[in-house]
Short mmCIF file of C-alpha atoms and ligand atoms in Angstrom, two decimals:
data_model
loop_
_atom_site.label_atom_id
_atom_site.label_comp_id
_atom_site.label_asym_id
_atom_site.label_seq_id
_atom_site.Cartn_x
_atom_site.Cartn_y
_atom_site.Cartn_z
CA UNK A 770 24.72 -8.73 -2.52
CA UNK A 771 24.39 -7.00 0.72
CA UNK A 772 21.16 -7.24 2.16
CA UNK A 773 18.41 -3.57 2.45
CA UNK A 774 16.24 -4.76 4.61
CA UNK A 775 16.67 -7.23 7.62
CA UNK A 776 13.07 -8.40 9.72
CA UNK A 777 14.21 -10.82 12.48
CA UNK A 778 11.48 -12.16 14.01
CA UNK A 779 9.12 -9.74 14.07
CA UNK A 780 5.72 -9.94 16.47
CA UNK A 781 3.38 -7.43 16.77
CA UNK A 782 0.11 -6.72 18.28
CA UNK A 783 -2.20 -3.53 18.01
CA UNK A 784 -3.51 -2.00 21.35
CA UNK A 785 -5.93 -3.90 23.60
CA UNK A 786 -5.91 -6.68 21.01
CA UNK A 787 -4.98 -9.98 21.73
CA UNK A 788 -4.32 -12.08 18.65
CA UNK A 789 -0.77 -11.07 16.99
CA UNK A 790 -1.02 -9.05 13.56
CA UNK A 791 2.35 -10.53 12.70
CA UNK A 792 3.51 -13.62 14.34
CA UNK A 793 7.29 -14.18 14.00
CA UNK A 794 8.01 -12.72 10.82
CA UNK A 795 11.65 -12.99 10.04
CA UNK A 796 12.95 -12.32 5.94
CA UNK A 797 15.96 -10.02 4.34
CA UNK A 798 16.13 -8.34 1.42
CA UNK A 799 19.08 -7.86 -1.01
CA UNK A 800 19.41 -4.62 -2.49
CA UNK A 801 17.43 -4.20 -5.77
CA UNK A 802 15.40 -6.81 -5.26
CA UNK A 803 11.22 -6.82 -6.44
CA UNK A 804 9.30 -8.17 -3.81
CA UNK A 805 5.53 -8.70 -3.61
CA UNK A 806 3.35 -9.43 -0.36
CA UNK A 807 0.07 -11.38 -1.31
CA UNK A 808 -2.44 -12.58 1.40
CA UNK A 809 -6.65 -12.64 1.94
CA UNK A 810 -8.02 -9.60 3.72
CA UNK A 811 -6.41 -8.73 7.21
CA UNK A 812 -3.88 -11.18 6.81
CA UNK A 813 -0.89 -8.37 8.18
CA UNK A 814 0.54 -6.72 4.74
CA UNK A 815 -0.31 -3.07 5.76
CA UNK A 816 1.14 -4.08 9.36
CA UNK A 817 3.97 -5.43 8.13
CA UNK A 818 3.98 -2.64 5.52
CA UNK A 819 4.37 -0.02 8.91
CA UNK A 820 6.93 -2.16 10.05
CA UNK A 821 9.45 -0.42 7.55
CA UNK A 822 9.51 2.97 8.24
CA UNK A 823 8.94 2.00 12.13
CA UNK A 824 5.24 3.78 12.48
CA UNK A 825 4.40 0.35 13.86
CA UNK A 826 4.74 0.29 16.29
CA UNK A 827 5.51 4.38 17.11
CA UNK A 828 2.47 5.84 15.61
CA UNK A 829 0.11 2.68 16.16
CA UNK A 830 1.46 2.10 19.92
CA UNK A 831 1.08 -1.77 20.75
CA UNK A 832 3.25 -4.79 21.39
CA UNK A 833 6.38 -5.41 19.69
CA UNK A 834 9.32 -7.58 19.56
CA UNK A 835 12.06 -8.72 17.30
CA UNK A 836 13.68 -6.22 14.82
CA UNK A 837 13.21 -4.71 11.83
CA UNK A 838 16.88 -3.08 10.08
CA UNK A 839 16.61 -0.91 6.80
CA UNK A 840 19.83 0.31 5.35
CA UNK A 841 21.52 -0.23 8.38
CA UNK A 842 18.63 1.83 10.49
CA UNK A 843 17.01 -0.05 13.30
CA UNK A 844 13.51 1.10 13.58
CA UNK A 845 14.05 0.62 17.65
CA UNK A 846 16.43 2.80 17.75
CA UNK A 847 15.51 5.66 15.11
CA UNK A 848 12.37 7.88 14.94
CA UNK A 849 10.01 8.28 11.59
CA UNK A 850 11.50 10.69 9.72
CA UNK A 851 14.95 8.90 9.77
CA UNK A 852 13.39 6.22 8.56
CA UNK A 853 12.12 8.22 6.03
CA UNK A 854 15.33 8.91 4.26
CA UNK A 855 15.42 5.59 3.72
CA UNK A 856 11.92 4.19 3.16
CA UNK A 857 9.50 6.06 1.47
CA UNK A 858 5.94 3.95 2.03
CA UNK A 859 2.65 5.13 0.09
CA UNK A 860 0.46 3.65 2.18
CA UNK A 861 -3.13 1.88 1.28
CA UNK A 862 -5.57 4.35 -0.30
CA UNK A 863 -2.64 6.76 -0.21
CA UNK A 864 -4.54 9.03 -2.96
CA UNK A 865 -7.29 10.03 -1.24
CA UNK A 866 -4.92 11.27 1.21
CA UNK A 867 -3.59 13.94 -0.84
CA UNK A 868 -4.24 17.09 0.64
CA UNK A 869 -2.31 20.15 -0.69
CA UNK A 870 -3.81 22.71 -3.05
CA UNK A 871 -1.33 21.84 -5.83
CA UNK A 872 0.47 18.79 -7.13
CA UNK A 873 3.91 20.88 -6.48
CA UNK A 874 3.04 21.65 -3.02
CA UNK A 875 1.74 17.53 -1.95
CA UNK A 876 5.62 16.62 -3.54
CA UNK A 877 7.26 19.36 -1.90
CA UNK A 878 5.98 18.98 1.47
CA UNK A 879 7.92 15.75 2.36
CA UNK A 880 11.26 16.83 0.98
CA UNK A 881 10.40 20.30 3.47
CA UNK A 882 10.07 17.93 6.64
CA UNK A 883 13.58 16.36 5.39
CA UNK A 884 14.82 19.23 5.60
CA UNK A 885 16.33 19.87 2.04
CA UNK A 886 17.61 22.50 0.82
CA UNK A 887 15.08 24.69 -1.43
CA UNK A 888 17.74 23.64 -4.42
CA UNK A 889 17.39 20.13 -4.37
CA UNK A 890 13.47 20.29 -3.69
CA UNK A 891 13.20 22.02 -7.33
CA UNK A 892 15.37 19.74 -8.66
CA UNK A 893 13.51 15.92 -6.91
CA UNK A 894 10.10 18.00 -8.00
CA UNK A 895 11.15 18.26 -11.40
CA UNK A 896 13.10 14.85 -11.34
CA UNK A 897 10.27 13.02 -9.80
CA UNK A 898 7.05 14.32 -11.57
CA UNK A 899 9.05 13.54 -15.00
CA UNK A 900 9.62 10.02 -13.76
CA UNK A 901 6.07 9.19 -13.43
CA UNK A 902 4.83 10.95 -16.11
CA UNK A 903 3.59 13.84 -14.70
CA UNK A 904 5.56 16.78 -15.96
CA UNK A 905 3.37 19.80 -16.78
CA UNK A 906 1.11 18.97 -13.76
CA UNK A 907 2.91 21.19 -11.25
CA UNK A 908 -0.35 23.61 -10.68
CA UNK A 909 -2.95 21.33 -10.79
CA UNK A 910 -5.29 20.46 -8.12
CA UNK A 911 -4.31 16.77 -6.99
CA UNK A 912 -8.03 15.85 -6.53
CA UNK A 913 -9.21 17.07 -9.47
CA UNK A 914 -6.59 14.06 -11.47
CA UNK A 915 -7.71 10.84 -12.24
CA UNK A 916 -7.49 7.87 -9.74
CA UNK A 917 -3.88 6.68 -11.37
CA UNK A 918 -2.59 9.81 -11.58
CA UNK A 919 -3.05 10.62 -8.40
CA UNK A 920 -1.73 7.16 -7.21
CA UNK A 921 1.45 8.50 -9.19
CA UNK A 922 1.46 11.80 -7.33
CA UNK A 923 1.55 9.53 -3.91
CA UNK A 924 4.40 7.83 -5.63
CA UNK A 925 5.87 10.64 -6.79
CA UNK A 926 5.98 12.20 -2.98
CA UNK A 927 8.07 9.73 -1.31
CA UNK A 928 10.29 9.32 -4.87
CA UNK A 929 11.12 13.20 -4.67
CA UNK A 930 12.75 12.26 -0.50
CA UNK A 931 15.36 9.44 -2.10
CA UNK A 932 14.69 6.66 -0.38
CA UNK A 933 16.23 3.68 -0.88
CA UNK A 934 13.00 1.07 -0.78
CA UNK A 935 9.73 2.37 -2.07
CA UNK A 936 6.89 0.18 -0.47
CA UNK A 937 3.64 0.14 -1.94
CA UNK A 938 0.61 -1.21 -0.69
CA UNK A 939 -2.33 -2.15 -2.93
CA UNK A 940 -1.72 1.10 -5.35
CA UNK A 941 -3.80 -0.16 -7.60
CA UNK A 942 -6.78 -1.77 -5.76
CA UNK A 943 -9.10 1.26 -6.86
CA UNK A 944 -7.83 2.21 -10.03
CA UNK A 945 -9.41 1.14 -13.22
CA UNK A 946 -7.53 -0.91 -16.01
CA UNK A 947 -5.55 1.61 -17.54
CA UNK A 948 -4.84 3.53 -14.24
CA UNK A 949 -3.44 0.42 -13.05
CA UNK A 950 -1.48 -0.51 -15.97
CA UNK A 951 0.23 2.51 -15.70
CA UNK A 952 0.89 2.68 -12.14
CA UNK A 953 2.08 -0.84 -11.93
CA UNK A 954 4.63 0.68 -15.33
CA UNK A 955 5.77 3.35 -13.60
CA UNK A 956 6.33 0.72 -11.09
CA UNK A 957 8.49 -1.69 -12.77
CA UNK A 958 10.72 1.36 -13.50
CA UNK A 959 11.07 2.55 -10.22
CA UNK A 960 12.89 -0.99 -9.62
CA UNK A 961 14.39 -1.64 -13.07
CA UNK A 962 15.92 2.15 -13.86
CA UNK A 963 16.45 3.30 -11.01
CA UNK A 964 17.65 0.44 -9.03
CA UNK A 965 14.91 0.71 -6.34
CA UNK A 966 14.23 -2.03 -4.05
CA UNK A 967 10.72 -2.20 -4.08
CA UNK A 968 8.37 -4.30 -1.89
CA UNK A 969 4.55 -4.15 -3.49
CA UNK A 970 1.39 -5.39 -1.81
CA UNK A 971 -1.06 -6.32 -4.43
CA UNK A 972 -3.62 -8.84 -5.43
CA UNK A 973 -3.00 -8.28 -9.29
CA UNK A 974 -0.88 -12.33 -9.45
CA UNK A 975 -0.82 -11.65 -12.89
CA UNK A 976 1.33 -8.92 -13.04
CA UNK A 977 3.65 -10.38 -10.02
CA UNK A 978 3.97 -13.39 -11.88
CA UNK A 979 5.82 -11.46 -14.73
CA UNK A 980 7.52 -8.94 -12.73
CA UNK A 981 8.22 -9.60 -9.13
CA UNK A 982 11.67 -11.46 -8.35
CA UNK A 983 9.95 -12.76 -5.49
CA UNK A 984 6.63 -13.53 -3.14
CA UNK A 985 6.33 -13.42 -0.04
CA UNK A 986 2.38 -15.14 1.31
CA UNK A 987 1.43 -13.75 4.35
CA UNK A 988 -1.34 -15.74 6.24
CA UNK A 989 -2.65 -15.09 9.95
CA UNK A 990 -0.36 -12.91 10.71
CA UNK A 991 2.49 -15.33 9.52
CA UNK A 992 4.67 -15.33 6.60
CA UNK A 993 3.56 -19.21 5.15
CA UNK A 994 5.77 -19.10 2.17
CA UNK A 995 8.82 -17.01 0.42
CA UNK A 996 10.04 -18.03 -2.66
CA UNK A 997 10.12 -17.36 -6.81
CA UNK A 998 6.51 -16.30 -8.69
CA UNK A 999 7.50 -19.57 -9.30
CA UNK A 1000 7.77 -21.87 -6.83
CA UNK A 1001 5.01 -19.50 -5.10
CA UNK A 1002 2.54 -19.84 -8.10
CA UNK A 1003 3.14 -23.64 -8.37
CA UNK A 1004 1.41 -24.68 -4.83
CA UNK A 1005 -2.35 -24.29 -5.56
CA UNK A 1006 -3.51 -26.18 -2.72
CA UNK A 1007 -1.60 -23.62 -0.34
CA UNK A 1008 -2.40 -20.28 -2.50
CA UNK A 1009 -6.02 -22.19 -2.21
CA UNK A 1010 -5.95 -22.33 1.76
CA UNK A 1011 -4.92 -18.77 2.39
CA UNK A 1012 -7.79 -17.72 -0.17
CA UNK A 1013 -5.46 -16.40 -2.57
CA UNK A 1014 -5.97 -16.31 -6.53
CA UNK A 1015 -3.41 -17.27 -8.30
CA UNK A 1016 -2.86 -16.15 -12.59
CA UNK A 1017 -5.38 -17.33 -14.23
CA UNK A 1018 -3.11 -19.54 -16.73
CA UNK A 1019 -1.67 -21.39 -13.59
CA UNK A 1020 -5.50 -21.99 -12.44
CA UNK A 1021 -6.19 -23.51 -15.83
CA UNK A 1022 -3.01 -25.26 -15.84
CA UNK A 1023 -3.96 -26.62 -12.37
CA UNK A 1024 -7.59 -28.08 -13.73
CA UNK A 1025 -6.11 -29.73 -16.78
CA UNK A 1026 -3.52 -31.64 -14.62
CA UNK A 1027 -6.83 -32.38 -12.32
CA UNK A 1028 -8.12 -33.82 -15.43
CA UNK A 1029 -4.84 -36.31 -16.30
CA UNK A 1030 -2.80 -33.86 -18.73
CA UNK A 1031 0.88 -34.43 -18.30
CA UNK A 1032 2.08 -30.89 -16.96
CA UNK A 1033 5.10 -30.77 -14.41
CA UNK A 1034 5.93 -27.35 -14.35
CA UNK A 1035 2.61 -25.06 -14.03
CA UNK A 1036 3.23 -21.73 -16.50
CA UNK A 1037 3.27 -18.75 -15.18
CA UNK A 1038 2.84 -16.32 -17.70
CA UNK A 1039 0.69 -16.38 -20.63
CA UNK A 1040 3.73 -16.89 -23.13
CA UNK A 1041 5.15 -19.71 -21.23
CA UNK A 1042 1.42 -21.25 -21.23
CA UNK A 1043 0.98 -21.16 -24.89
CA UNK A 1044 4.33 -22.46 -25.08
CA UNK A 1045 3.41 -25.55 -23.02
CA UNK A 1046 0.10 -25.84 -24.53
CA UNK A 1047 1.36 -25.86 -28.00
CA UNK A 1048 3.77 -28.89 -26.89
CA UNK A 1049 0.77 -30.38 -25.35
CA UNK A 1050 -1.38 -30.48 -28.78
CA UNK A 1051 2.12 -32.13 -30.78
CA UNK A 1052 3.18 -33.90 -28.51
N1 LIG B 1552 -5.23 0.09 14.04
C1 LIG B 1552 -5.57 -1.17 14.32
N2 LIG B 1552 -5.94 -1.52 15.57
C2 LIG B 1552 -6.26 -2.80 15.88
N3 LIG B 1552 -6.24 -3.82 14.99
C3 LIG B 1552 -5.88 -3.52 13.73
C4 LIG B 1552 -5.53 -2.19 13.32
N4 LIG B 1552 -5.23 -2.22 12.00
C5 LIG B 1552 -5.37 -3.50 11.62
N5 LIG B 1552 -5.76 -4.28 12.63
C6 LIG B 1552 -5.99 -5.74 12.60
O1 LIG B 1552 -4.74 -6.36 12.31
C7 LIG B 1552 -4.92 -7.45 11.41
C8 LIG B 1552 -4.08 -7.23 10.17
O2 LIG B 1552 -4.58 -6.07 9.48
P1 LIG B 1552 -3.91 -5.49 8.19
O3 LIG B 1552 -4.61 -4.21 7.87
O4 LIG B 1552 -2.44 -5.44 8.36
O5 LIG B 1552 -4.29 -6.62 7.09
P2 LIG B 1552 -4.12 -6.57 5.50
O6 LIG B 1552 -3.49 -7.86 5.14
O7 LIG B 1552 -3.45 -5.32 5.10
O8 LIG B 1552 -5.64 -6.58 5.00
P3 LIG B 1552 -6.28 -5.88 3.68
O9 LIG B 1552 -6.04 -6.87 2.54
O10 LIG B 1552 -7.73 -5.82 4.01
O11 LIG B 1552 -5.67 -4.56 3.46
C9 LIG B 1552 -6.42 -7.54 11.13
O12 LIG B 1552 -6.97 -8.49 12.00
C10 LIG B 1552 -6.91 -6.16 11.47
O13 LIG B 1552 -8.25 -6.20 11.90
MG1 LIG B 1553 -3.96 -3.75 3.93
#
């Protein structure tokens, strides 16, 4: 599988700062891959979010060195809105940047800076409102929709431009639980149906656990650990260390084998728990 992304040892730091934001952060990612960032509170994800599309460090200024490649596009060497084409980013709190009088004017406006042709904006308006579930919502006001809705107008914005890799970072950190649930759906489809590699910067374990092909920890600035929900989920003194909470079944999986029950392989999902559980009370 040929690889979308390519970050070769990436270090960063923010104007008249001296601590790093990333500290040589090297990963690649294969086309159509799901790949979640987890880490405490200023940790790097939205820098290393900004890293994609090349606004860090363009728009934020700063110190950087290594290099970051998607779909072939060095961010060194290309501005913004190249990137663009390939990476659309809905950045942190990206809803209560919405700022157009109408829902069809916030989706349009990106595809206008492309520079598409007024054709194909109808057609990626139509196309991407319908994805997320917003069809019908052309005219209305974007701050007049509910948190998740909105959060799927952001998403539907950078769909409607065709890029490539959709990263999204924390989209559902202010949503309540049915907002979220059906951001983090519209989500899964994004990668699933359409083939999207998508990177995702979230807190919400749970749903990474069943979804994500892959975790990336990022701690300090550093990336402490890349591997399966799996093999990520399974180190609770690390997850512990970088103040990270992990599902909730592998936390009570992690106290019961505190307490002497024979568990190897910590579940990950609630099926797989009851699963274990069940062999646990025959056994
Ligand atoms: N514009 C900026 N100028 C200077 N320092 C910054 C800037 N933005 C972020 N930082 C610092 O860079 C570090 C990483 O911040 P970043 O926002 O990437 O963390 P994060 O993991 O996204 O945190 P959160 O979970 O709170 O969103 C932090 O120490 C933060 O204070
Ligand atoms: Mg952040």
């Amino acid at each position: 599988m040929q690889n979308i992304i390519e970050v070769a040892n990436i270090t960063y730091a923010y104007p008249r700062t001296d601590i790093p934001a990333l500290n040589n952060i090297s990963f690649s990612v294969p086309q159509g891959q799901f790949v979640a960032i987890i880490g405490p509170t200023g940790a790097g994800k939205s820098t290393l979010c900004y890293c994609f599309n090349g606004a860090v460090p363009r728009l934020f200024g700063g110190e950087m060195s290594g290099s970051v490649v998607v779909a072939g596009k060095d961010t060194y060497e290309n501005e913004i809105p190249v990137m663009a084409q390939h990476v659309g980013l809905v950045v942190q709190n990206a809803r209560n940047q919405l700022f157009n009088v109408n829902v069809q004017c916030e989706i349009a406006f990106g595809c206008e800076n492309l520079g598409f042709p007024r054709q194909k904006i109808i057609q990626n308006l139509h196309d991407a409102l319908t994805f997320v579930g917003l069809q019908g919502y052309e005219n209305r006001q974007p701050t007049a929709l509910s948190g998740g809705q909105q959060q799927r107008v952001a998403i539907a914005c950078v769909l409607a431009m065709e890029p490539d890799v959709l990263v999204l970072d924390e989209p559902t950190s202010e949503l309540d639980p049915i907002g979220s649930e059906q951001v983090m759906e519209t989500i899964t489809r994004l990668n699933r149906s359409l083939g999207k590699t998508v990177i995702l910067v979230s807190h919400d374990t749970e749903f990474i656990a069943q979804f994500a092909d892959r975790v990336l920890v990022i701690n300090d600035g550093s990336l402490v650990l890349d591997g399966s929900p799996r093999e990520v989920f399974s180190k609770a003194d690390l997850l512990s260390s970088c103040r990270i909470r992990p599902p909730q079944v592998c936390q009570l999986s992690y106290e019961l084998r505190k307490k002497g029950f024979p568990i190897t392989d910590i579940p990950i999902t609630i099926d797989e728990a009851v699963t274990l559980y069940e062999g646990l009370q025959h056994g």
